[in-house]
């Protein structure tokens, strides 16, 4: 399925051709920006300065929201952002679904949404009259994060195919882990996870995925280590075992200097952010040259710029 003119809601939608097109455009944008500090001159299409991207975020975000805004600005588009329910009609009792319908009625060219997934909102999103990008839906999916993660793996490891990607931490509540599982497996990576029993994956899509009990052994196996934040805001009473004992969590699941001794020299460490220092990664790990967390953030801008320009049917001119 092509993503031109359509909504992009799940990693599952991406064909190999889509992935190749997004990555080659993101690479071109990144190179051009590094040498000329602009990318807007590469994009061809009518009324570029008139394009409007609406961001409707009802859950917190730093990187995703701002990198969509930076990407849109670099392309010459304008953005509208609704990210604080207190200053919107949500605080007056309007439902999130009606908020989506109303913002879409302003006819933006694209809408980026983040919300806690539920069947009503999901159904409304699928019927909006403008293309929508999923900027993170509850614990379900975060497909643009998976794209930028895969792009970063390609940048530093050369390819995704054959990579051994270890996901560490709260897989159960992680939309990032779900979207990465779909995308990275499709691209030929082997996935494994290392999680406390209470926070291990629940859905069928994780059946048969390798799991490690010991973090040291897992890190030794991996070529890519992806840390995940403990998603306390999504925990229910049955998950509190780990939430209550952060000290215990750190002891067993924090990637620190000891684990790095077993990690290959050409391996990389990723994390979608926000990193809670000392919980998922130690300060030592964040300073290690194999840690590519800020490269992921930079790549997020160019991957999202590539995605938006392709969805809007814009051509690029190679210089
Ligand atoms: N920023 C990522 C997300 O929105 C990861 C996280 O919040 O832990 O899913």
PDB file of C-alpha atoms and ligand atoms in Angstrom:
ATOM      1  CA  UNK A   1       0.000   0.000   0.000  1.00  0.00           C
ATOM      2  CA  UNK A   2       1.325   3.420  -0.897  1.00  0.00           C
ATOM      3  CA  UNK A   3       1.344   6.171   1.756  1.00  0.00           C
ATOM      4  CA  UNK A   4       0.818   8.991  -0.769  1.00  0.00           C
ATOM      5  CA  UNK A   5      -2.407  10.793   0.125  1.00  0.00           C
ATOM      6  CA  UNK A   6      -3.248   8.145   2.740  1.00  0.00           C
ATOM      7  CA  UNK A   7      -2.998   8.164   6.509  1.00  0.00           C
ATOM      8  CA  UNK A   8       0.036   6.562   8.123  1.00  0.00           C
ATOM      9  CA  UNK A   9      -1.176   4.853  11.274  1.00  0.00           C
ATOM     10  CA  UNK A  10       0.866   1.679  11.635  1.00  0.00           C
ATOM     11  CA  UNK A  11       4.299   0.269  10.783  1.00  0.00           C
ATOM     12  CA  UNK A  12       2.364  -2.583   9.205  1.00  0.00           C
ATOM     13  CA  UNK A  13       1.329  -0.353   6.295  1.00  0.00           C
ATOM     14  CA  UNK A  14       4.847   0.212   5.009  1.00  0.00           C
ATOM     15  CA  UNK A  15       5.972  -1.696   1.952  1.00  0.00           C
ATOM     16  CA  UNK A  16       9.653  -2.233   1.189  1.00  0.00           C
ATOM     17  CA  UNK A  17       9.309   0.391  -1.507  1.00  0.00           C
ATOM     18  CA  UNK A  18       7.866   2.935   0.957  1.00  0.00           C
ATOM     19  CA  UNK A  19      10.703   2.306   3.417  1.00  0.00           C
ATOM     20  CA  UNK A  20      13.348   2.659   0.708  1.00  0.00           C
ATOM     21  CA  UNK A  21      11.782   5.883  -0.561  1.00  0.00           C
ATOM     22  CA  UNK A  22      11.497   7.423   2.929  1.00  0.00           C
ATOM     23  CA  UNK A  23      15.082   6.472   3.814  1.00  0.00           C
ATOM     24  CA  UNK A  24      16.651   7.714   0.601  1.00  0.00           C
ATOM     25  CA  UNK A  25      14.797  11.026   0.893  1.00  0.00           C
ATOM     26  CA  UNK A  26      15.698  11.386   4.586  1.00  0.00           C
ATOM     27  CA  UNK A  27      19.342  10.729   3.738  1.00  0.00           C
ATOM     28  CA  UNK A  28      19.260  13.341   0.992  1.00  0.00           C
ATOM     29  CA  UNK A  29      17.620  15.898   3.334  1.00  0.00           C
ATOM     30  CA  UNK A  30      20.157  15.192   6.089  1.00  0.00           C
ATOM     31  CA  UNK A  31      23.179  15.527   3.783  1.00  0.00           C
ATOM     32  CA  UNK A  32      21.842  18.676   2.185  1.00  0.00           C
ATOM     33  CA  UNK A  33      21.044  20.228   5.544  1.00  0.00           C
ATOM     34  CA  UNK A  34      24.518  19.404   6.844  1.00  0.00           C
ATOM     35  CA  UNK A  35      26.149  21.174   3.921  1.00  0.00           C
ATOM     36  CA  UNK A  36      23.683  24.010   3.113  1.00  0.00           C
ATOM     37  CA  UNK A  37      21.584  24.374   6.267  1.00  0.00           C
ATOM     38  CA  UNK A  38      18.354  24.136   4.269  1.00  0.00           C
ATOM     39  CA  UNK A  39      16.231  21.575   2.446  1.00  0.00           C
ATOM     40  CA  UNK A  40      13.209  23.550   1.229  1.00  0.00           C
ATOM     41  CA  UNK A  41      14.851  24.247  -2.152  1.00  0.00           C
ATOM     42  CA  UNK A  42      14.895  20.485  -2.887  1.00  0.00           C
ATOM     43  CA  UNK A  43      11.128  20.110  -2.685  1.00  0.00           C
ATOM     44  CA  UNK A  44       8.909  20.698  -5.708  1.00  0.00           C
ATOM     45  CA  UNK A  45       5.183  21.307  -5.606  1.00  0.00           C
ATOM     46  CA  UNK A  46       2.540  24.007  -5.762  1.00  0.00           C
ATOM     47  CA  UNK A  47       1.922  26.295  -2.797  1.00  0.00           C
ATOM     48  CA  UNK A  48       4.522  24.810  -0.481  1.00  0.00           C
ATOM     49  CA  UNK A  49       4.372  27.814   1.825  1.00  0.00           C
ATOM     50  CA  UNK A  50       0.612  27.326   2.108  1.00  0.00           C
ATOM     51  CA  UNK A  51       0.854  23.769   3.421  1.00  0.00           C
ATOM     52  CA  UNK A  52      -0.464  23.446   6.950  1.00  0.00           C
ATOM     53  CA  UNK A  53       0.320  20.594   9.333  1.00  0.00           C
ATOM     54  CA  UNK A  54      -1.946  20.379  12.403  1.00  0.00           C
ATOM     55  CA  UNK A  55      -0.523  18.685  15.496  1.00  0.00           C
ATOM     56  CA  UNK A  56      -3.083  17.450  18.014  1.00  0.00           C
ATOM     57  CA  UNK A  57      -1.350  15.883  20.999  1.00  0.00           C
ATOM     58  CA  UNK A  58      -3.350  14.855  24.043  1.00  0.00           C
ATOM     59  CA  UNK A  59      -0.432  13.034  25.709  1.00  0.00           C
ATOM     60  CA  UNK A  60       2.965  14.568  26.623  1.00  0.00           C
ATOM     61  CA  UNK A  61       5.657  14.836  23.981  1.00  0.00           C
ATOM     62  CA  UNK A  62       8.959  16.633  23.471  1.00  0.00           C
ATOM     63  CA  UNK A  63      10.812  14.946  20.613  1.00  0.00           C
ATOM     64  CA  UNK A  64       7.950  13.758  18.428  1.00  0.00           C
ATOM     65  CA  UNK A  65       5.971  17.000  18.466  1.00  0.00           C
ATOM     66  CA  UNK A  66       8.953  19.303  18.129  1.00  0.00           C
ATOM     67  CA  UNK A  67      10.651  17.262  15.438  1.00  0.00           C
ATOM     68  CA  UNK A  68       7.463  17.313  13.342  1.00  0.00           C
ATOM     69  CA  UNK A  69       7.400  21.093  13.844  1.00  0.00           C
ATOM     70  CA  UNK A  70      11.071  21.503  12.926  1.00  0.00           C
ATOM     71  CA  UNK A  71      10.680  19.191   9.928  1.00  0.00           C
ATOM     72  CA  UNK A  72       7.611  21.085   8.698  1.00  0.00           C
ATOM     73  CA  UNK A  73       9.410  24.442   9.110  1.00  0.00           C
ATOM     74  CA  UNK A  74      12.442  23.196   7.214  1.00  0.00           C
ATOM     75  CA  UNK A  75      10.140  22.216   4.349  1.00  0.00           C
ATOM     76  CA  UNK A  76       8.538  25.670   4.389  1.00  0.00           C
ATOM     77  CA  UNK A  77       5.196  24.470   5.810  1.00  0.00           C
ATOM     78  CA  UNK A  78       3.301  26.009   8.684  1.00  0.00           C
ATOM     79  CA  UNK A  79       2.206  24.160  11.795  1.00  0.00           C
ATOM     80  CA  UNK A  80      -0.698  24.544  14.202  1.00  0.00           C
ATOM     81  CA  UNK A  81      -0.271  22.856  17.513  1.00  0.00           C
ATOM     82  CA  UNK A  82      -2.833  21.808  20.094  1.00  0.00           C
ATOM     83  CA  UNK A  83      -1.030  20.146  22.950  1.00  0.00           C
ATOM     84  CA  UNK A  84      -2.418  21.527  26.164  1.00  0.00           C
ATOM     85  CA  UNK A  85      -5.954  20.348  26.938  1.00  0.00           C
ATOM     86  CA  UNK A  86      -6.311  23.203  29.463  1.00  0.00           C
ATOM     87  CA  UNK A  87      -6.304  25.796  26.684  1.00  0.00           C
ATOM     88  CA  UNK A  88      -8.592  23.864  24.328  1.00  0.00           C
ATOM     89  CA  UNK A  89     -12.280  23.005  24.384  1.00  0.00           C
ATOM     90  CA  UNK A  90     -11.336  19.603  25.783  1.00  0.00           C
ATOM     91  CA  UNK A  91     -11.322  21.419  29.133  1.00  0.00           C
ATOM     92  CA  UNK A  92     -14.931  22.563  28.433  1.00  0.00           C
ATOM     93  CA  UNK A  93     -16.103  19.005  27.910  1.00  0.00           C
ATOM     94  CA  UNK A  94     -15.644  18.490  24.172  1.00  0.00           C
ATOM     95  CA  UNK A  95     -14.609  14.926  23.413  1.00  0.00           C
ATOM     96  CA  UNK A  96     -11.252  14.131  21.845  1.00  0.00           C
ATOM     97  CA  UNK A  97     -13.085  12.636  18.846  1.00  0.00           C
ATOM     98  CA  UNK A  98     -14.972  15.906  18.286  1.00  0.00           C
ATOM     99  CA  UNK A  99     -11.729  17.837  18.671  1.00  0.00           C
ATOM    100  CA  UNK A 100     -10.203  15.703  15.894  1.00  0.00           C
ATOM    101  CA  UNK A 101     -13.277  16.265  13.680  1.00  0.00           C
ATOM    102  CA  UNK A 102     -13.145  20.018  14.251  1.00  0.00           C
ATOM    103  CA  UNK A 103      -9.430  20.427  13.578  1.00  0.00           C
ATOM    104  CA  UNK A 104      -9.824  18.325  10.411  1.00  0.00           C
ATOM    105  CA  UNK A 105     -12.714  20.591   9.356  1.00  0.00           C
ATOM    106  CA  UNK A 106     -10.170  23.449   9.140  1.00  0.00           C
ATOM    107  CA  UNK A 107      -8.735  21.466   6.242  1.00  0.00           C
ATOM    108  CA  UNK A 108      -5.056  21.129   7.187  1.00  0.00           C
ATOM    109  CA  UNK A 109      -2.997  19.257   4.597  1.00  0.00           C
ATOM    110  CA  UNK A 110      -1.835  16.780   7.248  1.00  0.00           C
ATOM    111  CA  UNK A 111      -2.708  16.042  10.849  1.00  0.00           C
ATOM    112  CA  UNK A 112      -0.318  14.449  13.363  1.00  0.00           C
ATOM    113  CA  UNK A 113      -2.059  12.961  16.388  1.00  0.00           C
ATOM    114  CA  UNK A 114      -1.073  11.516  19.738  1.00  0.00           C
ATOM    115  CA  UNK A 115      -3.695  10.128  22.089  1.00  0.00           C
ATOM    116  CA  UNK A 116      -4.435   7.210  24.345  1.00  0.00           C
ATOM    117  CA  UNK A 117      -5.819   4.705  21.880  1.00  0.00           C
ATOM    118  CA  UNK A 118      -9.471   3.680  22.225  1.00  0.00           C
ATOM    119  CA  UNK A 119     -11.928   2.221  19.708  1.00  0.00           C
ATOM    120  CA  UNK A 120     -13.997   5.428  19.313  1.00  0.00           C
ATOM    121  CA  UNK A 121     -11.054   7.707  18.677  1.00  0.00           C
ATOM    122  CA  UNK A 122      -9.383   5.112  16.423  1.00  0.00           C
ATOM    123  CA  UNK A 123     -12.556   4.898  14.309  1.00  0.00           C
ATOM    124  CA  UNK A 124     -12.820   8.698  13.974  1.00  0.00           C
ATOM    125  CA  UNK A 125      -9.156   8.982  13.014  1.00  0.00           C
ATOM    126  CA  UNK A 126      -9.660   6.496  10.175  1.00  0.00           C
ATOM    127  CA  UNK A 127     -12.478   8.588   8.704  1.00  0.00           C
ATOM    128  CA  UNK A 128     -11.064  12.110   8.875  1.00  0.00           C
ATOM    129  CA  UNK A 129     -11.050  13.970   5.567  1.00  0.00           C
ATOM    130  CA  UNK A 130      -7.281  14.635   5.682  1.00  0.00           C
ATOM    131  CA  UNK A 131      -4.273  12.293   5.886  1.00  0.00           C
ATOM    132  CA  UNK A 132      -3.250  11.553   9.462  1.00  0.00           C
ATOM    133  CA  UNK A 133       0.106  10.501  10.924  1.00  0.00           C
ATOM    134  CA  UNK A 134       0.161   8.461  14.105  1.00  0.00           C
ATOM    135  CA  UNK A 135       2.468  10.311  16.522  1.00  0.00           C
ATOM    136  CA  UNK A 136       1.957   7.704  19.254  1.00  0.00           C
ATOM    137  CA  UNK A 137      -1.252   5.944  20.284  1.00  0.00           C
ATOM    138  CA  UNK A 138      -1.382   4.709  23.890  1.00  0.00           C
ATOM    139  CA  UNK A 139       0.623   1.525  24.310  1.00  0.00           C
ATOM    140  CA  UNK A 140      -0.272   0.436  20.771  1.00  0.00           C
ATOM    141  CA  UNK A 141       1.972   2.017  18.118  1.00  0.00           C
ATOM    142  CA  UNK A 142       4.492   4.740  17.367  1.00  0.00           C
ATOM    143  CA  UNK A 143       5.384   4.083  13.754  1.00  0.00           C
ATOM    144  CA  UNK A 144       7.476   7.195  13.048  1.00  0.00           C
ATOM    145  CA  UNK A 145       9.697   6.319  16.018  1.00  0.00           C
ATOM    146  CA  UNK A 146      10.264   2.878  14.508  1.00  0.00           C
ATOM    147  CA  UNK A 147      11.140   4.470  11.170  1.00  0.00           C
ATOM    148  CA  UNK A 148      13.739   6.768  12.694  1.00  0.00           C
ATOM    149  CA  UNK A 149      15.133   3.886  14.754  1.00  0.00           C
ATOM    150  CA  UNK A 150      15.513   1.731  11.642  1.00  0.00           C
ATOM    151  CA  UNK A 151      17.083   4.662   9.779  1.00  0.00           C
ATOM    152  CA  UNK A 152      19.592   5.132  12.626  1.00  0.00           C
ATOM    153  CA  UNK A 153      20.433   1.420  12.586  1.00  0.00           C
ATOM    154  CA  UNK A 154      21.089   1.666   8.830  1.00  0.00           C
ATOM    155  CA  UNK A 155      23.264   4.740   9.353  1.00  0.00           C
ATOM    156  CA  UNK A 156      25.529   3.171  11.946  1.00  0.00           C
ATOM    157  CA  UNK A 157      25.305  -0.543  11.201  1.00  0.00           C
ATOM    158  CA  UNK A 158      24.907  -0.360   7.418  1.00  0.00           C
ATOM    159  CA  UNK A 159      21.648  -2.332   7.275  1.00  0.00           C
ATOM    160  CA  UNK A 160      18.808  -3.734   9.361  1.00  0.00           C
ATOM    161  CA  UNK A 161      18.851  -7.177   7.786  1.00  0.00           C
ATOM    162  CA  UNK A 162      20.684  -9.642  10.000  1.00  0.00           C
ATOM    163  CA  UNK A 163      20.962  -7.239  12.956  1.00  0.00           C
ATOM    164  CA  UNK A 164      20.271  -8.640  16.422  1.00  0.00           C
ATOM    165  CA  UNK A 165      18.134  -6.049  18.210  1.00  0.00           C
ATOM    166  CA  UNK A 166      17.696  -6.407  21.957  1.00  0.00           C
ATOM    167  CA  UNK A 167      14.801  -4.460  23.526  1.00  0.00           C
ATOM    168  CA  UNK A 168      15.243  -3.922  27.261  1.00  0.00           C
ATOM    169  CA  UNK A 169      12.581  -2.925  29.779  1.00  0.00           C
ATOM    170  CA  UNK A 170       8.840  -2.226  29.825  1.00  0.00           C
ATOM    171  CA  UNK A 171       7.843  -3.968  26.582  1.00  0.00           C
ATOM    172  CA  UNK A 172       4.296  -4.532  27.843  1.00  0.00           C
ATOM    173  CA  UNK A 173       3.378  -0.834  27.743  1.00  0.00           C
ATOM    174  CA  UNK A 174       5.638   0.294  24.921  1.00  0.00           C
ATOM    175  CA  UNK A 175       4.181   1.484  21.627  1.00  0.00           C
ATOM    176  CA  UNK A 176       7.778   1.972  20.482  1.00  0.00           C
ATOM    177  CA  UNK A 177       8.539  -1.720  21.022  1.00  0.00           C
ATOM    178  CA  UNK A 178       5.400  -2.800  19.116  1.00  0.00           C
ATOM    179  CA  UNK A 179       6.101  -0.616  16.090  1.00  0.00           C
ATOM    180  CA  UNK A 180       9.766  -1.610  16.071  1.00  0.00           C
ATOM    181  CA  UNK A 181       8.933  -5.300  16.258  1.00  0.00           C
ATOM    182  CA  UNK A 182       6.787  -5.009  13.114  1.00  0.00           C
ATOM    183  CA  UNK A 183       9.164  -2.837  11.148  1.00  0.00           C
ATOM    184  CA  UNK A 184      12.518  -4.329  12.112  1.00  0.00           C
ATOM    185  CA  UNK A 185      11.336  -7.925  11.672  1.00  0.00           C
ATOM    186  CA  UNK A 186       9.952  -7.003   8.254  1.00  0.00           C
ATOM    187  CA  UNK A 187      13.354  -5.542   7.377  1.00  0.00           C
ATOM    188  CA  UNK A 188      15.091  -8.777   8.369  1.00  0.00           C
ATOM    189  CA  UNK A 189      16.324  -8.121  11.923  1.00  0.00           C
ATOM    190  CA  UNK A 190      16.196 -10.681  14.703  1.00  0.00           C
ATOM    191  CA  UNK A 191      14.479  -9.268  17.807  1.00  0.00           C
ATOM    192  CA  UNK A 192      14.848 -10.315  21.435  1.00  0.00           C
ATOM    193  CA  UNK A 193      13.798  -8.727  24.705  1.00  0.00           C
ATOM    194  CA  UNK A 194      14.897  -8.712  28.317  1.00  0.00           C
ATOM    195  CA  UNK A 195      12.131  -7.591  30.694  1.00  0.00           C
ATOM    196  CA  UNK A 196      10.820  -8.247  34.190  1.00  0.00           C
ATOM    197  CA  UNK A 197       8.069 -10.897  34.021  1.00  0.00           C
ATOM    198  CA  UNK A 198       5.354  -8.315  34.883  1.00  0.00           C
ATOM    199  CA  UNK A 199       6.462  -6.043  32.061  1.00  0.00           C
ATOM    200  CA  UNK A 200       7.036  -8.607  29.336  1.00  0.00           C
ATOM    201  CA  UNK A 201       5.020  -8.484  26.093  1.00  0.00           C
ATOM    202  CA  UNK A 202       1.375  -9.565  26.149  1.00  0.00           C
ATOM    203  CA  UNK A 203       0.169  -9.462  22.569  1.00  0.00           C
ATOM    204  CA  UNK A 204       0.211 -12.345  20.089  1.00  0.00           C
ATOM    205  CA  UNK A 205       2.593 -10.526  17.778  1.00  0.00           C
ATOM    206  CA  UNK A 206       5.362 -11.172  20.333  1.00  0.00           C
ATOM    207  CA  UNK A 207       4.765 -14.945  20.426  1.00  0.00           C
ATOM    208  CA  UNK A 208       7.945 -16.811  19.569  1.00  0.00           C
ATOM    209  CA  UNK A 209      10.179 -13.746  20.076  1.00  0.00           C
ATOM    210  CA  UNK A 210      13.323 -14.715  21.951  1.00  0.00           C
ATOM    211  CA  UNK A 211      13.642 -13.535  25.534  1.00  0.00           C
ATOM    212  CA  UNK A 212      16.654 -13.302  27.835  1.00  0.00           C
ATOM    213  CA  UNK A 213      16.615 -13.588  31.573  1.00  0.00           C
ATOM    214  CA  UNK A 214      20.100 -12.182  32.162  1.00  0.00           C
ATOM    215  CA  UNK A 215      20.935  -8.723  30.843  1.00  0.00           C
ATOM    216  CA  UNK A 216      24.668  -9.444  30.504  1.00  0.00           C
ATOM    217  CA  UNK A 217      24.048 -12.438  28.284  1.00  0.00           C
ATOM    218  CA  UNK A 218      21.481 -10.482  26.244  1.00  0.00           C
ATOM    219  CA  UNK A 219      23.813  -7.545  25.616  1.00  0.00           C
ATOM    220  CA  UNK A 220      26.557  -9.915  24.532  1.00  0.00           C
ATOM    221  CA  UNK A 221      24.161 -11.408  21.946  1.00  0.00           C
ATOM    222  CA  UNK A 222      23.026  -8.053  20.522  1.00  0.00           C
ATOM    223  CA  UNK A 223      24.358  -5.769  17.827  1.00  0.00           C
ATOM    224  CA  UNK A 224      21.773  -3.101  18.760  1.00  0.00           C
ATOM    225  CA  UNK A 225      20.533  -2.481  22.314  1.00  0.00           C
ATOM    226  CA  UNK A 226      17.300  -0.474  22.611  1.00  0.00           C
ATOM    227  CA  UNK A 227      16.372   0.763  26.081  1.00  0.00           C
ATOM    228  CA  UNK A 228      12.768   1.613  26.993  1.00  0.00           C
ATOM    229  CA  UNK A 229      11.435   3.888  29.700  1.00  0.00           C
ATOM    230  CA  UNK A 230       9.354   2.294  32.447  1.00  0.00           C
ATOM    231  CA  UNK A 231       5.891   3.609  31.442  1.00  0.00           C
ATOM    232  CA  UNK A 232       4.634   4.247  34.973  1.00  0.00           C
ATOM    233  CA  UNK A 233       1.722   6.349  33.721  1.00  0.00           C
ATOM    234  CA  UNK A 234       0.292   3.239  32.028  1.00  0.00           C
ATOM    235  CA  UNK A 235       0.810   0.824  34.905  1.00  0.00           C
ATOM    236  CA  UNK A 236      -2.171  -0.757  36.613  1.00  0.00           C
ATOM    237  CA  UNK A 237      -2.202  -2.577  39.952  1.00  0.00           C
ATOM    238  CA  UNK A 238      -0.967  -5.839  38.395  1.00  0.00           C
ATOM    239  CA  UNK A 239       2.190  -4.093  37.142  1.00  0.00           C
ATOM    240  CA  UNK A 240       3.216  -2.544  40.426  1.00  0.00           C
ATOM    241  CA  UNK A 241       5.716  -5.248  41.369  1.00  0.00           C
ATOM    242  CA  UNK A 242       8.385  -3.500  39.371  1.00  0.00           C
ATOM    243  CA  UNK A 243       7.052   0.022  39.662  1.00  0.00           C
ATOM    244  CA  UNK A 244       7.326  -0.204  43.444  1.00  0.00           C
ATOM    245  CA  UNK A 245      10.862  -1.410  43.455  1.00  0.00           C
ATOM    246  CA  UNK A 246      12.840   0.787  41.149  1.00  0.00           C
ATOM    247  CA  UNK A 247      16.023  -0.178  42.973  1.00  0.00           C
ATOM    248  CA  UNK A 248      15.428  -3.789  42.020  1.00  0.00           C
ATOM    249  CA  UNK A 249      14.660  -2.791  38.444  1.00  0.00           C
ATOM    250  CA  UNK A 250      17.913  -0.852  38.172  1.00  0.00           C
ATOM    251  CA  UNK A 251      19.842  -3.756  39.573  1.00  0.00           C
ATOM    252  CA  UNK A 252      18.623  -6.171  36.900  1.00  0.00           C
ATOM    253  CA  UNK A 253      17.619  -4.106  33.856  1.00  0.00           C
ATOM    254  CA  UNK A 254      19.659  -0.911  33.816  1.00  0.00           C
ATOM    255  CA  UNK A 255      22.328  -0.975  31.129  1.00  0.00           C
ATOM    256  CA  UNK A 256      25.529   0.247  32.771  1.00  0.00           C
ATOM    257  CA  UNK A 257      29.303   0.015  32.504  1.00  0.00           C
ATOM    258  CA  UNK A 258      29.306  -3.675  33.463  1.00  0.00           C
ATOM    259  CA  UNK A 259      27.089  -4.596  30.535  1.00  0.00           C
ATOM    260  CA  UNK A 260      29.115  -2.484  28.119  1.00  0.00           C
ATOM    261  CA  UNK A 261      32.158  -4.645  28.860  1.00  0.00           C
ATOM    262  CA  UNK A 262      30.281  -7.454  27.092  1.00  0.00           C
ATOM    263  CA  UNK A 263      28.966  -5.333  24.241  1.00  0.00           C
ATOM    264  CA  UNK A 264      30.642  -5.425  20.858  1.00  0.00           C
ATOM    265  CA  UNK A 265      32.772  -2.428  19.876  1.00  0.00           C
ATOM    266  CA  UNK A 266      30.784  -1.751  16.726  1.00  0.00           C
ATOM    267  CA  UNK A 267      27.377  -2.178  18.396  1.00  0.00           C
ATOM    268  CA  UNK A 268      24.999   0.728  19.041  1.00  0.00           C
ATOM    269  CA  UNK A 269      22.655   1.718  21.878  1.00  0.00           C
ATOM    270  CA  UNK A 270      19.321   3.388  21.154  1.00  0.00           C
ATOM    271  CA  UNK A 271      16.502   4.800  23.273  1.00  0.00           C
ATOM    272  CA  UNK A 272      13.377   6.643  22.078  1.00  0.00           C
ATOM    273  CA  UNK A 273      13.610   9.152  24.964  1.00  0.00           C
ATOM    274  CA  UNK A 274      12.902  10.474  27.419  1.00  0.00           C
ATOM    275  CA  UNK A 275      15.805   8.661  29.074  1.00  0.00           C
ATOM    276  CA  UNK A 276      15.468   8.602  32.833  1.00  0.00           C
ATOM    277  CA  UNK A 277      19.138   8.790  33.753  1.00  0.00           C
ATOM    278  CA  UNK A 278      20.285   6.011  36.004  1.00  0.00           C
ATOM    279  CA  UNK A 279      17.161   3.905  35.466  1.00  0.00           C
ATOM    280  CA  UNK A 280      17.365   2.541  31.908  1.00  0.00           C
ATOM    281  CA  UNK A 281      20.908   3.640  31.033  1.00  0.00           C
ATOM    282  CA  UNK A 282      23.630   4.805  33.423  1.00  0.00           C
ATOM    283  CA  UNK A 283      25.306   8.182  32.863  1.00  0.00           C
ATOM    284  CA  UNK A 284      28.390   6.229  31.772  1.00  0.00           C
ATOM    285  CA  UNK A 285      26.404   4.544  28.971  1.00  0.00           C
ATOM    286  CA  UNK A 286      24.942   7.859  27.806  1.00  0.00           C
ATOM    287  CA  UNK A 287      28.494   9.136  27.333  1.00  0.00           C
ATOM    288  CA  UNK A 288      29.715   6.058  25.494  1.00  0.00           C
ATOM    289  CA  UNK A 289      30.381   6.685  21.772  1.00  0.00           C
ATOM    290  CA  UNK A 290      28.200   3.692  20.910  1.00  0.00           C
ATOM    291  CA  UNK A 291      25.178   5.470  22.388  1.00  0.00           C
ATOM    292  CA  UNK A 292      23.266   7.120  19.491  1.00  0.00           C
ATOM    293  CA  UNK A 293      20.343   8.635  21.368  1.00  0.00           C
ATOM    294  CA  UNK A 294      20.901  12.194  20.107  1.00  0.00           C
ATOM    295  CA  UNK A 295      21.545  10.936  16.565  1.00  0.00           C
ATOM    296  CA  UNK A 296      18.089   9.363  16.741  1.00  0.00           C
ATOM    297  CA  UNK A 297      16.646  12.774  17.607  1.00  0.00           C
ATOM    298  CA  UNK A 298      18.407  14.439  14.674  1.00  0.00           C
ATOM    299  CA  UNK A 299      17.344  11.652  12.330  1.00  0.00           C
ATOM    300  CA  UNK A 300      13.761  12.041  13.541  1.00  0.00           C
ATOM    301  CA  UNK A 301      13.601  15.463  11.902  1.00  0.00           C
ATOM    302  CA  UNK A 302      14.773  14.238   8.491  1.00  0.00           C
ATOM    303  CA  UNK A 303      12.762  11.001   8.532  1.00  0.00           C
ATOM    304  CA  UNK A 304       9.597  12.959   9.431  1.00  0.00           C
ATOM    305  CA  UNK A 305      10.359  15.583   6.767  1.00  0.00           C
ATOM    306  CA  UNK A 306      10.772  12.779   4.215  1.00  0.00           C
ATOM    307  CA  UNK A 307       7.565  11.079   5.321  1.00  0.00           C
ATOM    308  CA  UNK A 308       5.442  14.250   5.227  1.00  0.00           C
ATOM    309  CA  UNK A 309       6.769  15.323   1.830  1.00  0.00           C
ATOM    310  CA  UNK A 310       6.069  11.870   0.357  1.00  0.00           C
ATOM    311  CA  UNK A 311       2.574  11.686   1.869  1.00  0.00           C
ATOM    312  CA  UNK A 312       1.802  15.086   0.327  1.00  0.00           C
ATOM    313  CA  UNK A 313       2.929  13.823  -3.068  1.00  0.00           C
ATOM    314  CA  UNK A 314       5.838  16.281  -3.337  1.00  0.00           C
ATOM    315  CA  UNK A 315       8.775  15.518  -5.589  1.00  0.00           C
ATOM    316  CA  UNK A 316      12.365  16.272  -4.689  1.00  0.00           C
ATOM    317  CA  UNK A 317      15.040  17.484  -7.001  1.00  0.00           C
ATOM    318  CA  UNK A 318      18.487  16.023  -6.403  1.00  0.00           C
ATOM    319  CA  UNK A 319      21.106  18.798  -6.627  1.00  0.00           C
TER     320      UNK A 319
HETATM  321  N1  LIG B   1       8.730   9.010  23.660  1.00  0.00           N
HETATM  322  C1  LIG B   1       8.322   7.634  23.523  1.00  0.00           C
HETATM  323  C2  LIG B   1       6.831   7.546  23.361  1.00  0.00           C
HETATM  324  O1  LIG B   1       6.167   8.545  23.271  1.00  0.00           O
HETATM  325  C3  LIG B   1       8.817   6.761  24.610  1.00  0.00           C
HETATM  326  C4  LIG B   1       8.393   7.101  26.012  1.00  0.00           C
HETATM  327  O2  LIG B   1       7.601   8.012  26.261  1.00  0.00           O
HETATM  328  O3  LIG B   1       8.875   6.414  26.887  1.00  0.00           O
HETATM  329  O4  LIG B   1       6.321   6.440  23.314  1.00  0.00           O
END
